[in-house]
CSV table of C-alpha atoms and ligand atoms in Angstrom, one decimal:
chain,number,residue,atom,x,y,z
A,1,UNK,CA,-29.5,21.1,-37.9
A,2,UNK,CA,-31.9,23.0,-40.3
A,3,UNK,CA,-34.2,21.3,-42.7
A,4,UNK,CA,-31.4,20.9,-45.4
A,5,UNK,CA,-29.0,19.9,-42.7
A,6,UNK,CA,-26.9,22.9,-43.5
A,7,UNK,CA,-25.7,25.4,-41.0
A,8,UNK,CA,-23.6,27.9,-42.9
A,9,UNK,CA,-22.4,30.6,-40.6
A,10,UNK,CA,-19.8,31.9,-38.2
A,11,UNK,CA,-16.7,29.8,-37.9
A,12,UNK,CA,-17.2,27.5,-40.9
A,13,UNK,CA,-15.3,29.9,-43.1
A,14,UNK,CA,-18.4,29.9,-45.2
A,15,UNK,CA,-20.5,33.0,-44.4
A,16,UNK,CA,-24.0,33.2,-45.8
A,17,UNK,CA,-25.2,31.6,-49.0
A,18,UNK,CA,-22.0,30.9,-50.8
A,19,UNK,CA,-21.6,32.6,-54.2
A,20,UNK,CA,-25.3,32.7,-54.8
A,21,UNK,CA,-26.1,29.1,-55.5
A,22,UNK,CA,-27.1,26.5,-53.0
A,23,UNK,CA,-25.2,23.2,-52.6
A,24,UNK,CA,-27.6,21.1,-54.6
A,25,UNK,CA,-27.3,23.5,-57.5
A,26,UNK,CA,-23.6,23.6,-57.3
A,27,UNK,CA,-23.3,19.8,-57.1
A,28,UNK,CA,-25.4,19.2,-60.2
A,29,UNK,CA,-23.5,21.8,-62.2
A,30,UNK,CA,-20.0,21.3,-60.8
A,31,UNK,CA,-17.3,21.2,-63.4
A,32,UNK,CA,-19.6,21.1,-66.4
A,33,UNK,CA,-18.0,22.7,-69.5
A,34,UNK,CA,-19.9,25.3,-71.6
A,35,UNK,CA,-22.7,23.6,-73.4
A,36,UNK,CA,-21.9,22.6,-77.0
A,37,UNK,CA,-24.7,21.8,-79.4
A,38,UNK,CA,-25.1,18.1,-80.1
A,39,UNK,CA,-22.6,17.2,-77.4
A,40,UNK,CA,-23.5,15.6,-74.0
A,41,UNK,CA,-23.7,17.9,-70.9
A,42,UNK,CA,-21.0,15.9,-69.2
A,43,UNK,CA,-18.6,14.8,-72.0
A,44,UNK,CA,-17.8,11.1,-71.9
A,45,UNK,CA,-14.5,9.6,-70.7
A,46,UNK,CA,-11.6,10.3,-72.9
A,47,UNK,CA,-9.6,7.1,-73.3
A,48,UNK,CA,-6.2,8.1,-74.4
A,49,UNK,CA,-2.7,7.1,-73.5
A,50,UNK,CA,-1.4,9.8,-75.7
A,51,UNK,CA,-2.9,12.7,-77.7
A,52,UNK,CA,-2.4,13.7,-81.3
A,53,UNK,CA,0.7,15.9,-81.0
A,54,UNK,CA,2.6,16.7,-84.2
A,55,UNK,CA,5.4,19.3,-84.1
A,56,UNK,CA,6.4,21.2,-81.0
A,57,UNK,CA,4.9,19.5,-77.9
A,58,UNK,CA,2.6,22.0,-76.2
A,59,UNK,CA,-0.1,21.4,-73.6
A,60,UNK,CA,-2.6,20.9,-72.2
A,61,UNK,CA,-3.0,17.3,-73.5
A,62,UNK,CA,0.2,15.5,-74.5
A,63,UNK,CA,0.5,12.2,-72.6
A,64,UNK,CA,-2.1,10.4,-70.6
A,65,UNK,CA,-0.1,10.2,-67.3
A,66,UNK,CA,0.2,14.0,-67.2
A,67,UNK,CA,-3.2,15.3,-68.1
A,68,UNK,CA,-6.6,14.1,-69.4
A,69,UNK,CA,-9.7,16.2,-70.3
A,70,UNK,CA,-11.9,13.9,-68.1
A,71,UNK,CA,-9.7,14.7,-65.1
A,72,UNK,CA,-9.9,18.4,-66.0
A,73,UNK,CA,-13.7,18.4,-65.7
A,74,UNK,CA,-13.6,16.4,-62.5
A,75,UNK,CA,-10.9,18.6,-61.0
A,76,UNK,CA,-12.9,21.7,-61.7
A,77,UNK,CA,-16.0,20.0,-60.1
A,78,UNK,CA,-14.1,19.2,-56.9
A,79,UNK,CA,-12.6,22.7,-56.8
A,80,UNK,CA,-16.0,24.3,-57.2
A,81,UNK,CA,-17.2,22.3,-54.1
A,82,UNK,CA,-14.0,22.7,-52.0
A,83,UNK,CA,-13.4,26.3,-52.8
A,84,UNK,CA,-16.4,28.0,-54.6
A,85,UNK,CA,-15.4,31.0,-56.6
A,86,UNK,CA,-11.8,30.7,-55.7
A,87,UNK,CA,-10.0,30.3,-59.0
A,88,UNK,CA,-6.6,30.4,-57.4
A,89,UNK,CA,-7.3,27.0,-55.8
A,90,UNK,CA,-5.9,24.1,-57.8
A,91,UNK,CA,-7.2,20.5,-57.6
A,92,UNK,CA,-5.5,17.3,-58.7
A,93,UNK,CA,-7.2,13.9,-58.9
A,94,UNK,CA,-5.4,10.7,-58.0
A,95,UNK,CA,-5.9,6.9,-58.3
A,96,UNK,CA,-7.0,6.7,-54.6
A,97,UNK,CA,-7.1,8.6,-51.4
A,98,UNK,CA,-3.8,7.0,-50.3
A,99,UNK,CA,-2.2,8.2,-53.6
A,100,UNK,CA,-3.3,11.7,-52.8
A,101,UNK,CA,-2.1,11.6,-49.2
A,102,UNK,CA,1.2,10.1,-50.2
A,103,UNK,CA,1.7,12.7,-52.9
A,104,UNK,CA,1.3,15.6,-50.4
A,105,UNK,CA,3.5,14.0,-47.8
A,106,UNK,CA,6.3,12.8,-50.0
A,107,UNK,CA,6.4,15.9,-52.2
A,108,UNK,CA,6.5,18.3,-49.3
A,109,UNK,CA,8.8,16.6,-46.8
A,110,UNK,CA,12.6,16.0,-47.0
A,111,UNK,CA,15.0,14.1,-44.8
A,112,UNK,CA,15.4,16.0,-41.5
A,113,UNK,CA,11.9,17.5,-41.6
A,114,UNK,CA,9.4,17.0,-38.8
A,115,UNK,CA,5.8,15.9,-39.7
A,116,UNK,CA,3.0,15.8,-37.2
A,117,UNK,CA,0.3,13.1,-37.8
A,118,UNK,CA,-2.8,12.1,-35.8
A,119,UNK,CA,-2.4,8.9,-33.8
A,120,UNK,CA,-6.0,8.0,-34.3
A,121,UNK,CA,-6.4,8.6,-38.1
A,122,UNK,CA,-6.9,6.4,-41.1
A,123,UNK,CA,-5.5,2.9,-40.7
A,124,UNK,CA,-2.8,3.2,-43.4
A,125,UNK,CA,-1.2,6.2,-41.6
A,126,UNK,CA,1.1,4.0,-39.5
A,127,UNK,CA,2.4,2.5,-42.8
A,128,UNK,CA,3.0,6.0,-44.1
A,129,UNK,CA,4.8,6.8,-40.9
A,130,UNK,CA,7.2,3.9,-41.3
A,131,UNK,CA,8.0,5.0,-44.9
A,132,UNK,CA,8.5,8.6,-43.9
A,133,UNK,CA,10.9,7.5,-41.1
A,134,UNK,CA,12.7,5.3,-43.5
A,135,UNK,CA,13.4,8.5,-45.6
A,136,UNK,CA,14.8,10.3,-42.5
A,137,UNK,CA,11.7,12.3,-41.7
A,138,UNK,CA,10.9,12.6,-38.0
A,139,UNK,CA,7.2,11.8,-37.3
A,140,UNK,CA,5.3,12.8,-34.2
A,141,UNK,CA,1.8,11.8,-33.4
A,142,UNK,CA,-0.9,13.0,-31.0
A,143,UNK,CA,-4.6,12.4,-30.7
A,144,UNK,CA,-7.1,14.4,-32.7
A,145,UNK,CA,-9.4,15.2,-29.7
A,146,UNK,CA,-8.6,18.2,-27.5
A,147,UNK,CA,-6.4,19.7,-30.3
A,148,UNK,CA,-3.5,17.6,-28.8
A,149,UNK,CA,-1.4,18.0,-31.9
A,150,UNK,CA,-0.8,21.6,-30.8
A,151,UNK,CA,1.6,20.2,-28.1
A,152,UNK,CA,4.0,18.6,-30.6
A,153,UNK,CA,4.1,21.3,-33.3
A,154,UNK,CA,7.4,23.0,-32.5
A,155,UNK,CA,9.8,22.7,-35.4
A,156,UNK,CA,7.3,20.9,-37.6
A,157,UNK,CA,7.3,21.4,-41.4
A,158,UNK,CA,3.9,19.9,-41.9
A,159,UNK,CA,0.8,19.2,-39.8
A,160,UNK,CA,-1.6,16.5,-40.9
A,161,UNK,CA,-5.1,16.7,-39.5
A,162,UNK,CA,-7.9,14.2,-39.9
A,163,UNK,CA,-11.2,15.6,-38.7
A,164,UNK,CA,-13.6,14.0,-38.0
A,165,UNK,CA,-11.1,11.2,-37.3
A,166,UNK,CA,-11.8,7.7,-38.7
A,167,UNK,CA,-13.0,5.6,-36.9
A,168,UNK,CA,-13.2,7.4,-33.5
A,169,UNK,CA,-15.1,10.5,-34.8
A,170,UNK,CA,-13.1,13.0,-32.7
A,171,UNK,CA,-13.0,16.5,-34.1
A,172,UNK,CA,-10.3,19.1,-33.7
A,173,UNK,CA,-10.4,22.9,-34.2
A,174,UNK,CA,-8.9,23.3,-37.7
A,175,UNK,CA,-8.6,27.1,-37.6
A,176,UNK,CA,-6.8,27.0,-34.2
A,177,UNK,CA,-4.4,24.3,-35.3
A,178,UNK,CA,-3.8,26.0,-38.7
A,179,UNK,CA,-3.0,29.3,-37.0
A,180,UNK,CA,-0.5,27.7,-34.6
A,181,UNK,CA,1.1,25.7,-37.4
A,182,UNK,CA,1.5,28.7,-39.6
A,183,UNK,CA,3.0,30.7,-36.8
A,184,UNK,CA,5.7,28.1,-36.7
A,185,UNK,CA,6.1,28.0,-40.5
A,186,UNK,CA,4.5,24.7,-41.0
A,187,UNK,CA,2.1,23.7,-43.8
A,188,UNK,CA,-1.3,22.3,-42.9
A,189,UNK,CA,-3.1,19.4,-44.6
A,190,UNK,CA,-6.6,18.2,-43.6
A,191,UNK,CA,-8.0,14.8,-44.6
A,192,UNK,CA,-11.6,15.8,-45.6
A,193,UNK,CA,-12.8,12.3,-46.5
A,194,UNK,CA,-15.4,11.9,-43.8
A,195,UNK,CA,-17.0,15.3,-44.1
A,196,UNK,CA,-16.9,15.7,-47.9
A,197,UNK,CA,-16.6,19.2,-49.4
A,198,UNK,CA,-20.2,19.8,-48.6
A,199,UNK,CA,-19.6,19.0,-44.9
A,200,UNK,CA,-16.4,21.0,-44.4
A,201,UNK,CA,-14.1,23.4,-46.3
A,202,UNK,CA,-10.6,23.1,-44.8
A,203,UNK,CA,-9.1,25.7,-47.1
A,204,UNK,CA,-11.6,28.3,-45.8
A,205,UNK,CA,-10.6,27.3,-42.3
A,206,UNK,CA,-7.0,28.1,-43.0
A,207,UNK,CA,-5.5,24.8,-44.3
A,208,UNK,CA,-3.0,24.8,-47.2
A,209,UNK,CA,-4.3,21.4,-48.5
A,210,UNK,CA,-7.6,19.7,-48.4
A,211,UNK,CA,-6.9,16.0,-49.2
A,212,UNK,CA,-9.5,13.2,-49.5
A,213,UNK,CA,-10.4,9.8,-50.6
A,214,UNK,CA,-13.1,10.2,-53.2
A,215,UNK,CA,-13.8,6.5,-52.7
A,216,UNK,CA,-16.2,7.2,-49.8
A,217,UNK,CA,-19.1,9.5,-49.7
A,218,UNK,CA,-17.9,11.9,-52.4
A,219,UNK,CA,-18.7,9.3,-55.1
A,220,UNK,CA,-20.9,7.3,-52.8
A,221,UNK,CA,-21.6,4.0,-54.7
A,222,UNK,CA,-18.8,1.8,-53.6
A,223,UNK,CA,-17.6,1.3,-57.1
A,224,UNK,CA,-14.8,3.7,-57.6
A,225,UNK,CA,-11.4,4.3,-56.0
A,226,UNK,CA,-10.3,8.0,-56.2
A,227,UNK,CA,-8.4,10.6,-54.4
A,228,UNK,CA,-7.8,14.4,-54.7
A,229,UNK,CA,-5.7,17.2,-53.4
A,230,UNK,CA,-7.0,20.8,-53.4
A,231,UNK,CA,-4.5,23.6,-52.5
A,232,UNK,CA,-4.0,27.3,-52.9
A,233,UNK,CA,-0.2,27.5,-52.9
A,234,UNK,CA,0.9,27.3,-56.5
A,235,UNK,CA,4.5,26.2,-55.6
A,236,UNK,CA,3.3,23.4,-53.3
A,237,UNK,CA,0.7,22.2,-55.8
A,238,UNK,CA,3.4,22.1,-58.6
A,239,UNK,CA,5.3,19.7,-56.4
A,240,UNK,CA,2.2,17.6,-55.8
A,241,UNK,CA,1.5,17.5,-59.5
A,242,UNK,CA,5.1,16.5,-60.2
A,243,UNK,CA,4.8,13.7,-57.6
A,244,UNK,CA,1.7,12.4,-59.4
A,245,UNK,CA,3.6,12.3,-62.6
A,246,UNK,CA,6.6,10.6,-61.1
A,247,UNK,CA,4.7,7.8,-59.3
A,248,UNK,CA,1.9,7.7,-61.9
A,249,UNK,CA,-0.8,7.5,-59.3
A,250,UNK,CA,-3.5,8.6,-61.8
A,251,UNK,CA,-7.1,7.7,-62.0
A,252,UNK,CA,-8.4,5.9,-65.1
A,253,UNK,CA,-10.7,8.0,-67.3
A,254,UNK,CA,-13.6,5.7,-66.6
A,255,UNK,CA,-13.2,6.1,-62.9
A,256,UNK,CA,-12.8,9.9,-63.2
A,257,UNK,CA,-16.0,10.1,-65.3
A,258,UNK,CA,-18.0,7.9,-62.9
A,259,UNK,CA,-16.9,10.1,-60.0
A,260,UNK,CA,-18.0,13.2,-61.8
A,261,UNK,CA,-21.3,11.7,-62.6
A,262,UNK,CA,-21.7,10.7,-59.0
A,263,UNK,CA,-20.9,14.2,-57.7
A,264,UNK,CA,-24.1,15.5,-59.3
A,265,UNK,CA,-26.1,13.7,-56.5
A,266,UNK,CA,-23.7,14.6,-53.7
A,267,UNK,CA,-26.0,17.0,-51.9
A,268,UNK,CA,-29.0,14.7,-52.1
A,269,UNK,CA,-26.9,11.8,-50.8
A,270,UNK,CA,-25.2,13.7,-47.9
A,271,UNK,CA,-28.4,15.3,-46.8
A,272,UNK,CA,-30.3,12.1,-46.8
A,273,UNK,CA,-27.5,9.9,-45.3
A,274,UNK,CA,-26.4,12.5,-42.7
A,275,UNK,CA,-30.0,13.2,-41.5
A,276,UNK,CA,-30.6,9.4,-41.2
A,277,UNK,CA,-27.3,9.0,-39.3
A,278,UNK,CA,-28.5,11.5,-36.7
A,279,UNK,CA,-31.8,9.4,-36.4
A,280,UNK,CA,-29.8,6.2,-36.1
A,281,UNK,CA,-27.6,7.7,-33.4
A,282,UNK,CA,-30.6,8.9,-31.5
A,283,UNK,CA,-32.1,5.4,-31.6
A,284,UNK,CA,-28.9,3.7,-30.5
A,285,UNK,CA,-28.4,6.2,-27.7
A,286,UNK,CA,-31.6,4.9,-26.1
A,287,UNK,CA,-30.2,1.3,-25.9
A,288,UNK,CA,-28.6,0.0,-22.7
A,289,UNK,CA,-26.1,-2.3,-24.5
A,290,UNK,CA,-24.7,0.5,-26.6
A,291,UNK,CA,-21.8,2.4,-25.1
A,292,UNK,CA,-19.3,4.9,-26.4
A,293,UNK,CA,-21.8,6.2,-29.0
A,294,UNK,CA,-20.2,8.8,-31.3
A,295,UNK,CA,-21.8,11.1,-33.9
A,296,UNK,CA,-20.6,14.7,-34.2
A,297,UNK,CA,-24.2,15.8,-35.0
A,298,UNK,CA,-25.5,14.6,-31.6
A,299,UNK,CA,-25.8,17.8,-29.5
A,300,UNK,CA,-24.2,16.0,-26.5
A,301,UNK,CA,-21.4,14.4,-28.4
A,302,UNK,CA,-17.9,15.5,-27.2
A,303,UNK,CA,-17.2,16.6,-30.8
A,304,UNK,CA,-20.4,18.6,-31.3
A,305,UNK,CA,-19.3,22.0,-30.1
A,306,UNK,CA,-16.3,22.4,-32.4
A,307,UNK,CA,-18.0,20.4,-35.2
A,308,UNK,CA,-21.0,22.8,-35.1
A,309,UNK,CA,-18.6,25.7,-35.5
A,310,UNK,CA,-16.6,24.5,-38.4
A,311,UNK,CA,-18.7,21.9,-40.2
A,312,UNK,CA,-21.6,22.4,-42.5
A,313,UNK,CA,-22.8,18.8,-42.2
A,314,UNK,CA,-21.7,16.0,-39.8
A,315,UNK,CA,-21.2,13.0,-42.0
A,316,UNK,CA,-22.8,9.6,-42.3
A,317,UNK,CA,-20.7,7.5,-40.0
A,318,UNK,CA,-21.8,6.5,-36.5
A,319,UNK,CA,-19.6,4.5,-34.1
A,320,UNK,CA,-20.4,2.7,-31.0
A,321,UNK,CA,-19.4,-0.3,-28.8
A,322,UNK,CA,-21.3,-3.4,-27.9
A,323,UNK,CA,-20.4,-5.3,-24.8
A,324,UNK,CA,-18.4,-8.1,-26.4
A,325,UNK,CA,-16.8,-9.2,-29.6
A,326,UNK,CA,-19.3,-12.1,-29.8
A,327,UNK,CA,-22.3,-9.8,-29.3
A,328,UNK,CA,-21.0,-7.4,-32.0
A,329,UNK,CA,-20.5,-10.3,-34.5
A,330,UNK,CA,-24.0,-11.6,-33.8
A,331,UNK,CA,-25.4,-8.1,-34.2
A,332,UNK,CA,-23.7,-7.7,-37.6
A,333,UNK,CA,-24.8,-11.1,-38.8
A,334,UNK,CA,-28.4,-10.3,-37.8
A,335,UNK,CA,-28.6,-7.1,-39.9
A,336,UNK,CA,-30.5,-7.4,-43.2
A,337,UNK,CA,-30.3,-3.9,-44.6
A,338,UNK,CA,-26.7,-3.3,-43.5
A,339,UNK,CA,-24.0,-5.1,-45.4
A,340,UNK,CA,-20.9,-6.4,-43.6
A,341,UNK,CA,-18.1,-4.4,-45.3
A,342,UNK,CA,-15.3,-2.0,-44.7
A,343,UNK,CA,-15.2,1.5,-46.2
A,344,UNK,CA,-18.1,4.0,-45.7
A,345,UNK,CA,-20.1,6.7,-47.4
A,346,UNK,CA,-22.0,4.5,-49.9
A,347,UNK,CA,-25.7,4.6,-50.6
A,348,UNK,CA,-26.1,1.1,-49.1
A,349,UNK,CA,-25.5,1.0,-45.4
A,350,UNK,CA,-22.4,-0.9,-44.3
A,351,UNK,CA,-21.0,-1.9,-40.9
A,352,UNK,CA,-18.0,-3.7,-39.5
A,353,UNK,CA,-16.4,-4.7,-36.2
A,354,UNK,CA,-13.4,-2.5,-36.6
A,355,UNK,CA,-11.2,-4.6,-34.3
A,356,UNK,CA,-11.2,-7.4,-36.9
A,357,UNK,CA,-8.4,-5.6,-38.7
A,358,UNK,CA,-6.1,-4.9,-35.7
A,359,UNK,CA,-4.3,-1.6,-35.7
A,360,UNK,CA,-7.1,0.8,-34.5
A,361,UNK,CA,-7.0,1.3,-30.8
A,362,UNK,CA,-10.7,0.4,-30.3
A,363,UNK,CA,-12.5,-2.1,-28.0
A,364,UNK,CA,-13.4,-5.6,-29.4
A,365,UNK,CA,-17.1,-4.7,-29.6
A,366,UNK,CA,-16.5,-1.4,-31.5
A,367,UNK,CA,-18.7,-1.1,-34.5
A,368,UNK,CA,-18.3,1.5,-37.3
A,369,UNK,CA,-21.7,2.0,-39.1
A,370,UNK,CA,-21.9,3.9,-42.3
A,371,UNK,CA,-25.5,5.1,-42.9
A,372,UNK,CA,-26.8,4.8,-46.4
A,373,UNK,CA,-29.7,6.2,-48.3
A,374,UNK,CA,-32.3,3.6,-47.2
A,375,UNK,CA,-35.6,4.9,-45.7
A,376,UNK,CA,-34.7,6.0,-42.2
A,377,UNK,CA,-37.5,4.1,-40.5
A,378,UNK,CA,-36.5,0.8,-42.3
A,379,UNK,CA,-32.9,1.2,-41.3
A,380,UNK,CA,-33.6,2.1,-37.6
A,381,UNK,CA,-36.0,-0.9,-37.4
A,382,UNK,CA,-33.4,-3.2,-38.8
A,383,UNK,CA,-30.8,-2.0,-36.4
A,384,UNK,CA,-33.1,-2.3,-33.4
A,385,UNK,CA,-34.3,-5.8,-34.5
A,386,UNK,CA,-30.7,-6.9,-34.8
A,387,UNK,CA,-29.9,-5.6,-31.4
A,388,UNK,CA,-32.8,-7.6,-29.9
A,389,UNK,CA,-31.9,-10.8,-31.8
A,390,UNK,CA,-28.2,-10.6,-30.9
A,391,UNK,CA,-28.9,-10.2,-27.1
A,392,UNK,CA,-27.4,-12.9,-24.8
B,1,LIG,C1,-10.5,5.5,-47.0
B,1,LIG,C2,-9.7,6.6,-46.4
B,1,LIG,C3,-8.5,7.0,-46.9
B,1,LIG,C4,-7.8,6.2,-48.1
B,1,LIG,O1,-8.5,6.3,-49.3
B,1,LIG,P1,-8.4,5.2,-50.4
B,1,LIG,O2,-9.3,5.8,-51.5
B,1,LIG,O3,-8.9,3.9,-49.9
B,1,LIG,O4,-7.0,5.1,-50.8
B,1,LIG,C5,-7.8,8.0,-46.4
B,1,LIG,N1,-8.4,8.7,-45.3
B,1,LIG,C6,-9.5,8.4,-44.8
B,1,LIG,C7,-10.1,9.2,-43.7
B,1,LIG,C8,-10.3,7.3,-45.3
B,1,LIG,O5,-11.4,7.0,-44.8
């Protein structure tokens, strides 16, 4: 990776310097309204269940479940990052990543439709699968790696991709899968949580929807739950918007405002965290007790080839396996700069033994490490010390 950990170019759907401005410039300015004298640059959260609305009810702001000016600013910010300069892309924010995911699936699919999901994706997808099946939707699954979802696409109405997958960090070829799905008349959604819009632009790679949890690196401080859907097809997005209104899966104005404030530092955080993740992966690779090390930014990682073609940055998550469950638990206990916690993407490093939840098909000693914004040398030293101290 280059100095800024950016590798715009062939295959990413992002050729050259996008629309003049660099990612840091775009991040600090994303979604800001025209400046108004004596007003703050980023207007504060608008707390309103309803808006003053005498006479004929016309938009944009009528009732707080339908629209809110604080969401509007945040939605513009996310759109400018997911699809710079593309005003035909619409973005909708949600109360959580799962609200966003559910809104796409349940607004687009009907009884009798076929949906293809990854079998190694986010841990709530099996719950979603059960619910889809209860509504008479056929669900097929296949692994992310090796573009294996291609083999089960025939007759599908919607293909759900998660790349890099969480927690296994496999990567699939979004452009190839999207072309195959579109040739069969299927819609394509990509879970862009792990990469963030500065790491990957699914819409430029051919997806119909880029969907993500904003709870992770997008907002990056572990204090907000948020989700979003970005899409270009106006009809499909109208259905997603309608679903948000029906289920009321809306973010509070305070969360939306905090998220927007956090996006200003997105480029700083991802560049720092992702560069440190690579250093951490390199340090772990040298350790004999570490197996199954995965980081898409490592040149010899099985995901690296495709990742380097379609990603702009490789994320802040590193996964690996220690010999036993007990060893992994001792390692996690011995860490001082890495908090034991689930989730990922925050400025403070976190790690967990993924097997403690059940569900993911991972070894007992499998650790998912989310690399934060600590000084790289401090973090690497802490990890190596904890490995030493946890040895048998
Ligand atoms: C966390 C996560 C989600 C769910 O997001 P929430 O904000 O927790 O609802 C979905 N997909 C991926 C890949 C995630 O990591």
